[in-house]
Amino acid sequence: MLTIGKAAAQARVTPDTLRYYEREGLIQPADKTASGYRLYDHEQVRRLKFIRQAQECGFALADIRTLLAVRAQPAACCGDVRQVAIEKKLQIEGKIRTMKAMSRALDSLIADCASETMPVGDCPILAALDKAAARA
Amino acid sequence: MTAVAPTRLELFRAAGCAACDAARGALKAAALEEDADLVWRDVDVLDELDHAVELGVLTLPAIAIDGQLVFTSLPTPAELRAALARYRTARR
């Protein structure tokens, strides 16, 4: 059995992160010492590594909860996991598209403001944002 | 008189989606019963990811009618028929 510090170190997360995962219902300590300290076994360290790896791939905690549930179902198959991964990819691609559009909008605002010394009251970037706010 | 283009229905799915395979037959039959000229397309999102993102598909399976995302999960055949009927009325 490992203490919280050792279990967290093995999975390369902080003890605070591990406690956070516990609050989010992703992991539970295997046991507690008589004085109430959390204890973890190797299966939980494996689970912890799985959670960290999934987060690094962009999965939100809600997705990870789904993945862990699928992983625990003997009847589930790889296609179920693949579907979650494809949906995550769609969401990421959607965000990339939105951010590219934002970047293009900024390009035109930057191009409109050719004079850096213009008084802020005449700033075309602020004027364009004001105009957009008035339209909304 | 100009000919009206047939309604295009796209079922966005991932290969190996057991739920889609199970429901597809009944949905397609209901859709064609509602609109015999309908063009049905099965779209594997990984083959047409840009198209799926363009339409705002975030979850699978999803159904778009004439380029509009209408269902973000599988409808029942009756729900699909109702959506197609509404769509046809709006098009007139």
mmCIF file of C-alpha atoms in Angstrom:
data_model
loop_
_atom_site.group_PDB
_atom_site.id
_atom_site.type_symbol
_atom_site.label_atom_id
_atom_site.label_comp_id
_atom_site.label_asym_id
_atom_site.label_seq_id
_atom_site.Cartn_x
_atom_site.Cartn_y
_atom_site.Cartn_z
ATOM 1 C CA MET A 1 0.000 0.000 0.000
ATOM 2 C CA LEU A 2 1.173 3.478 -0.862
ATOM 3 C CA THR A 3 0.600 6.783 0.871
ATOM 4 C CA ILE A 4 -1.015 9.604 -1.090
ATOM 5 C CA GLY A 5 2.365 11.244 -1.720
ATOM 6 C CA LYS A 6 3.933 8.057 -3.092
ATOM 7 C CA ALA A 7 0.896 7.088 -5.202
ATOM 8 C CA ALA A 8 0.696 10.606 -6.647
ATOM 9 C CA ALA A 9 4.437 10.645 -7.406
ATOM 10 C CA GLN A 10 4.230 7.292 -9.231
ATOM 11 C CA ALA A 11 1.471 8.654 -11.473
ATOM 12 C CA ARG A 12 3.244 12.039 -11.851
ATOM 13 C CA VAL A 13 0.437 14.085 -10.331
ATOM 14 C CA THR A 14 0.348 16.108 -7.119
ATOM 15 C CA PRO A 15 -1.398 14.900 -3.949
ATOM 16 C CA ASP A 16 -3.823 17.836 -4.362
ATOM 17 C CA THR A 17 -4.719 16.569 -7.848
ATOM 18 C CA LEU A 18 -5.310 13.094 -6.460
ATOM 19 C CA ARG A 19 -7.624 14.524 -3.774
ATOM 20 C CA TYR A 20 -9.416 16.500 -6.499
ATOM 21 C CA TYR A 21 -9.948 13.323 -8.554
ATOM 22 C CA GLU A 22 -11.350 11.717 -5.424
ATOM 23 C CA ARG A 23 -13.791 14.620 -4.899
ATOM 24 C CA GLU A 24 -14.839 14.229 -8.545
ATOM 25 C CA GLY A 25 -15.547 10.533 -7.937
ATOM 26 C CA LEU A 26 -12.862 9.249 -10.298
ATOM 27 C CA ILE A 27 -10.852 7.346 -7.702
ATOM 28 C CA GLN A 28 -11.171 6.183 -4.125
ATOM 29 C CA PRO A 29 -8.382 5.175 -1.722
ATOM 30 C CA ALA A 30 -8.127 1.403 -1.246
ATOM 31 C CA ASP A 31 -7.930 1.820 2.488
ATOM 32 C CA LYS A 32 -7.184 4.240 5.273
ATOM 33 C CA THR A 33 -4.715 3.937 8.135
ATOM 34 C CA ALA A 34 -5.970 3.891 11.723
ATOM 35 C CA SER A 35 -5.173 7.588 11.860
ATOM 36 C CA GLY A 36 -7.194 8.259 8.670
ATOM 37 C CA TYR A 37 -4.434 8.627 6.067
ATOM 38 C CA ARG A 38 -5.377 7.489 2.564
ATOM 39 C CA LEU A 39 -3.717 4.369 1.164
ATOM 40 C CA TYR A 40 -3.566 3.289 -2.495
ATOM 41 C CA ASP A 41 -2.695 0.000 -4.161
ATOM 42 C CA HIS A 42 -1.101 -0.613 -7.557
ATOM 43 C CA GLU A 43 -4.430 -0.939 -9.353
ATOM 44 C CA GLN A 44 -5.318 2.574 -8.215
ATOM 45 C CA VAL A 45 -1.966 3.916 -9.309
ATOM 46 C CA ARG A 46 -2.722 2.373 -12.712
ATOM 47 C CA ARG A 47 -6.133 4.068 -12.698
ATOM 48 C CA LEU A 48 -4.494 7.339 -11.732
ATOM 49 C CA LYS A 49 -2.023 7.080 -14.630
ATOM 50 C CA PHE A 50 -4.953 6.336 -16.956
ATOM 51 C CA ILE A 51 -6.759 9.502 -15.780
ATOM 52 C CA ARG A 52 -3.662 11.667 -16.234
ATOM 53 C CA GLN A 53 -2.962 10.235 -19.686
ATOM 54 C CA ALA A 54 -6.574 10.791 -20.761
ATOM 55 C CA GLN A 55 -6.427 14.394 -19.527
ATOM 56 C CA GLU A 56 -3.270 14.928 -21.560
ATOM 57 C CA CYS A 57 -5.217 13.746 -24.633
ATOM 58 C CA GLY A 58 -7.802 16.480 -24.011
ATOM 59 C CA PHE A 59 -10.499 14.417 -22.333
ATOM 60 C CA ALA A 60 -12.543 16.325 -19.745
ATOM 61 C CA LEU A 61 -13.213 14.672 -16.399
ATOM 62 C CA ALA A 62 -16.756 13.834 -17.540
ATOM 63 C CA ASP A 63 -15.307 11.995 -20.584
ATOM 64 C CA ILE A 64 -12.817 10.197 -18.358
ATOM 65 C CA ARG A 65 -15.667 9.084 -16.122
ATOM 66 C CA THR A 66 -17.308 7.584 -19.234
ATOM 67 C CA LEU A 67 -14.071 5.924 -20.309
ATOM 68 C CA LEU A 68 -13.542 4.433 -16.857
ATOM 69 C CA ALA A 69 -17.120 3.141 -16.841
ATOM 70 C CA VAL A 70 -16.667 1.573 -20.280
ATOM 71 C CA ARG A 71 -13.347 0.068 -19.153
ATOM 72 C CA ALA A 72 -15.113 -1.575 -16.219
ATOM 73 C CA GLN A 73 -17.867 -3.149 -18.342
ATOM 74 C CA PRO A 74 -16.948 -6.673 -19.427
ATOM 75 C CA ALA A 75 -19.452 -6.442 -22.325
ATOM 76 C CA ALA A 76 -17.992 -3.179 -23.674
ATOM 77 C CA CYS A 77 -15.753 -3.273 -26.702
ATOM 78 C CA CYS A 78 -13.071 -1.107 -28.221
ATOM 79 C CA GLY A 79 -15.653 0.503 -30.536
ATOM 80 C CA ASP A 80 -17.286 2.154 -27.492
ATOM 81 C CA VAL A 81 -13.981 3.745 -26.511
ATOM 82 C CA ARG A 82 -13.240 4.681 -30.118
ATOM 83 C CA GLN A 83 -16.557 6.515 -30.331
ATOM 84 C CA VAL A 84 -15.690 8.627 -27.256
ATOM 85 C CA ALA A 85 -12.283 9.409 -28.810
ATOM 86 C CA ILE A 86 -13.862 10.401 -32.157
ATOM 87 C CA GLU A 87 -16.340 12.688 -30.390
ATOM 88 C CA LYS A 88 -13.458 14.321 -28.538
ATOM 89 C CA LYS A 89 -11.654 14.812 -31.848
ATOM 90 C CA LEU A 90 -14.769 16.452 -33.350
ATOM 91 C CA GLN A 91 -14.939 18.844 -30.386
ATOM 92 C CA ILE A 92 -11.242 19.715 -30.682
ATOM 93 C CA GLU A 93 -11.520 20.275 -34.453
ATOM 94 C CA GLY A 94 -14.576 22.488 -33.836
ATOM 95 C CA LYS A 95 -12.608 24.569 -31.319
ATOM 96 C CA ILE A 96 -9.662 24.857 -33.730
ATOM 97 C CA ARG A 97 -12.037 26.146 -36.398
ATOM 98 C CA THR A 98 -13.553 28.700 -33.995
ATOM 99 C CA MET A 99 -10.122 29.865 -32.875
ATOM 100 C CA LYS A 100 -8.920 30.221 -36.479
ATOM 101 C CA ALA A 101 -11.964 32.398 -37.197
ATOM 102 C CA MET A 102 -11.110 34.481 -34.107
ATOM 103 C CA SER A 103 -7.536 34.790 -35.298
ATOM 104 C CA ARG A 104 -8.706 36.001 -38.733
ATOM 105 C CA ALA A 105 -11.031 38.532 -37.081
ATOM 106 C CA LEU A 106 -8.092 39.815 -35.050
ATOM 107 C CA ASP A 107 -5.982 40.072 -38.231
ATOM 108 C CA SER A 108 -8.459 42.471 -39.773
ATOM 109 C CA LEU A 109 -8.739 44.497 -36.543
ATOM 110 C CA ILE A 110 -4.942 44.734 -36.309
ATOM 111 C CA ALA A 111 -4.735 45.791 -39.953
ATOM 112 C CA ASP A 112 -7.351 48.522 -39.314
ATOM 113 C CA CYS A 113 -5.183 50.044 -36.605
ATOM 114 C CA ALA A 114 -2.204 51.126 -38.650
ATOM 115 C CA SER A 115 -1.262 54.080 -36.467
ATOM 116 C CA GLU A 116 0.051 53.158 -33.029
ATOM 117 C CA THR A 117 0.090 56.768 -31.866
ATOM 118 C CA MET A 118 -3.595 57.422 -32.571
ATOM 119 C CA PRO A 119 -5.513 58.600 -29.442
ATOM 120 C CA VAL A 120 -7.420 55.771 -27.791
ATOM 121 C CA GLY A 121 -10.720 57.586 -28.514
ATOM 122 C CA ASP A 122 -10.078 57.121 -32.252
ATOM 123 C CA CYS A 123 -8.847 53.539 -31.974
ATOM 124 C CA PRO A 124 -10.510 51.547 -34.799
ATOM 125 C CA ILE A 125 -10.195 48.272 -32.848
ATOM 126 C CA LEU A 126 -12.261 49.639 -29.950
ATOM 127 C CA ALA A 127 -14.687 51.267 -32.399
ATOM 128 C CA ALA A 128 -15.178 47.969 -34.253
ATOM 129 C CA LEU A 129 -15.786 46.107 -30.984
ATOM 130 C CA ASP A 130 -18.220 48.837 -29.852
ATOM 131 C CA LYS A 131 -20.067 48.576 -33.161
ATOM 132 C CA ALA A 132 -20.264 44.774 -32.825
ATOM 133 C CA ALA A 133 -21.569 45.140 -29.253
ATOM 134 C CA ALA A 134 -24.244 47.591 -30.430
ATOM 135 C CA ARG A 135 -25.373 45.124 -33.098
ATOM 136 C CA ALA A 136 -25.567 42.186 -30.681
ATOM 137 C CA MET B 1 -41.381 25.094 -63.504
ATOM 138 C CA THR B 2 -38.009 24.414 -61.862
ATOM 139 C CA ALA B 3 -37.358 20.992 -60.410
ATOM 140 C CA VAL B 4 -36.852 20.940 -56.637
ATOM 141 C CA ALA B 5 -33.647 19.207 -55.565
ATOM 142 C CA PRO B 6 -34.306 16.062 -53.525
ATOM 143 C CA THR B 7 -33.859 16.281 -49.774
ATOM 144 C CA ARG B 8 -30.444 15.062 -48.675
ATOM 145 C CA LEU B 9 -30.184 13.209 -45.372
ATOM 146 C CA GLU B 10 -26.779 12.463 -43.871
ATOM 147 C CA LEU B 11 -26.266 9.991 -41.051
ATOM 148 C CA PHE B 12 -22.938 10.826 -39.357
ATOM 149 C CA ARG B 13 -21.471 7.825 -37.632
ATOM 150 C CA ALA B 14 -18.258 6.067 -36.757
ATOM 151 C CA ALA B 15 -17.468 2.677 -38.215
ATOM 152 C CA GLY B 16 -18.286 -0.030 -35.698
ATOM 153 C CA CYS B 17 -21.166 1.903 -34.082
ATOM 154 C CA ALA B 18 -23.392 -0.974 -33.037
ATOM 155 C CA ALA B 19 -26.319 1.328 -32.129
ATOM 156 C CA CYS B 20 -26.201 2.900 -35.618
ATOM 157 C CA ASP B 21 -26.138 -0.495 -37.329
ATOM 158 C CA ALA B 22 -29.114 -1.632 -35.281
ATOM 159 C CA ALA B 23 -31.237 1.460 -35.949
ATOM 160 C CA ARG B 24 -30.179 2.364 -39.492
ATOM 161 C CA GLY B 25 -32.524 0.014 -41.376
ATOM 162 C CA ALA B 26 -35.683 1.170 -39.618
ATOM 163 C CA LEU B 27 -34.700 4.835 -39.883
ATOM 164 C CA LYS B 28 -33.911 4.624 -43.572
ATOM 165 C CA ALA B 29 -37.171 2.798 -44.283
ATOM 166 C CA ALA B 30 -39.150 5.437 -42.344
ATOM 167 C CA ALA B 31 -37.332 8.281 -44.111
ATOM 168 C CA LEU B 32 -38.011 6.853 -47.569
ATOM 169 C CA GLU B 33 -41.615 6.176 -46.659
ATOM 170 C CA GLU B 34 -41.960 9.865 -45.765
ATOM 171 C CA ASP B 35 -40.071 11.087 -48.813
ATOM 172 C CA ALA B 36 -39.504 8.588 -51.609
ATOM 173 C CA ASP B 37 -37.098 10.958 -53.411
ATOM 174 C CA LEU B 38 -34.884 11.449 -50.389
ATOM 175 C CA VAL B 39 -31.153 10.885 -50.882
ATOM 176 C CA TRP B 40 -29.709 8.977 -47.921
ATOM 177 C CA ARG B 41 -25.967 9.181 -47.215
ATOM 178 C CA ASP B 42 -24.036 7.300 -44.548
ATOM 179 C CA VAL B 43 -21.059 9.439 -43.543
ATOM 180 C CA ASP B 44 -18.086 8.013 -41.679
ATOM 181 C CA VAL B 45 -16.940 11.073 -39.719
ATOM 182 C CA LEU B 46 -13.293 10.111 -39.980
ATOM 183 C CA ASP B 47 -13.566 10.153 -43.782
ATOM 184 C CA GLU B 48 -15.318 13.548 -43.803
ATOM 185 C CA LEU B 49 -14.195 15.199 -40.600
ATOM 186 C CA ASP B 50 -14.170 18.751 -42.029
ATOM 187 C CA HIS B 51 -17.716 18.366 -43.314
ATOM 188 C CA ALA B 52 -18.887 17.059 -39.930
ATOM 189 C CA VAL B 53 -17.178 19.929 -38.062
ATOM 190 C CA GLU B 54 -18.625 22.422 -40.545
ATOM 191 C CA LEU B 55 -22.148 21.239 -39.679
ATOM 192 C CA GLY B 56 -21.391 21.328 -35.952
ATOM 193 C CA VAL B 57 -21.445 17.572 -35.333
ATOM 194 C CA LEU B 58 -19.985 17.043 -31.846
ATOM 195 C CA THR B 59 -21.538 13.756 -30.807
ATOM 196 C CA LEU B 60 -22.280 10.565 -32.703
ATOM 197 C CA PRO B 61 -24.458 9.425 -34.259
ATOM 198 C CA ALA B 62 -25.992 12.594 -35.702
ATOM 199 C CA ILE B 63 -28.360 13.361 -38.566
ATOM 200 C CA ALA B 64 -28.315 16.380 -40.873
ATOM 201 C CA ILE B 65 -31.032 17.253 -43.378
ATOM 202 C CA ASP B 66 -29.931 19.356 -46.328
ATOM 203 C CA GLY B 67 -26.826 20.491 -44.486
ATOM 204 C CA GLN B 68 -28.610 21.386 -41.226
ATOM 205 C CA LEU B 69 -27.817 19.407 -38.108
ATOM 206 C CA VAL B 70 -31.205 18.155 -36.924
ATOM 207 C CA PHE B 71 -30.522 15.256 -34.528
ATOM 208 C CA THR B 72 -27.518 14.937 -32.218
ATOM 209 C CA SER B 73 -28.489 11.415 -31.208
ATOM 210 C CA LEU B 74 -30.476 8.705 -32.943
ATOM 211 C CA PRO B 75 -34.161 9.621 -33.289
ATOM 212 C CA THR B 76 -36.957 7.097 -33.377
ATOM 213 C CA PRO B 77 -38.331 6.397 -36.874
ATOM 214 C CA ALA B 78 -41.438 8.460 -35.934
ATOM 215 C CA GLU B 79 -39.303 11.430 -34.845
ATOM 216 C CA LEU B 80 -37.351 11.268 -38.090
ATOM 217 C CA ARG B 81 -40.532 11.152 -40.162
ATOM 218 C CA ALA B 82 -41.937 14.138 -38.257
ATOM 219 C CA ALA B 83 -38.724 16.113 -38.822
ATOM 220 C CA LEU B 84 -38.786 15.341 -42.545
ATOM 221 C CA ALA B 85 -42.451 16.326 -42.770
ATOM 222 C CA ARG B 86 -41.734 19.637 -40.987
ATOM 223 C CA TYR B 87 -38.770 20.219 -43.241
ATOM 224 C CA ARG B 88 -40.822 19.603 -46.378
ATOM 225 C CA THR B 89 -43.553 22.005 -45.216
ATOM 226 C CA ALA B 90 -40.954 24.699 -44.480
ATOM 227 C CA ARG B 91 -39.428 24.240 -47.917
ATOM 228 C CA ARG B 92 -42.668 24.889 -49.770
#
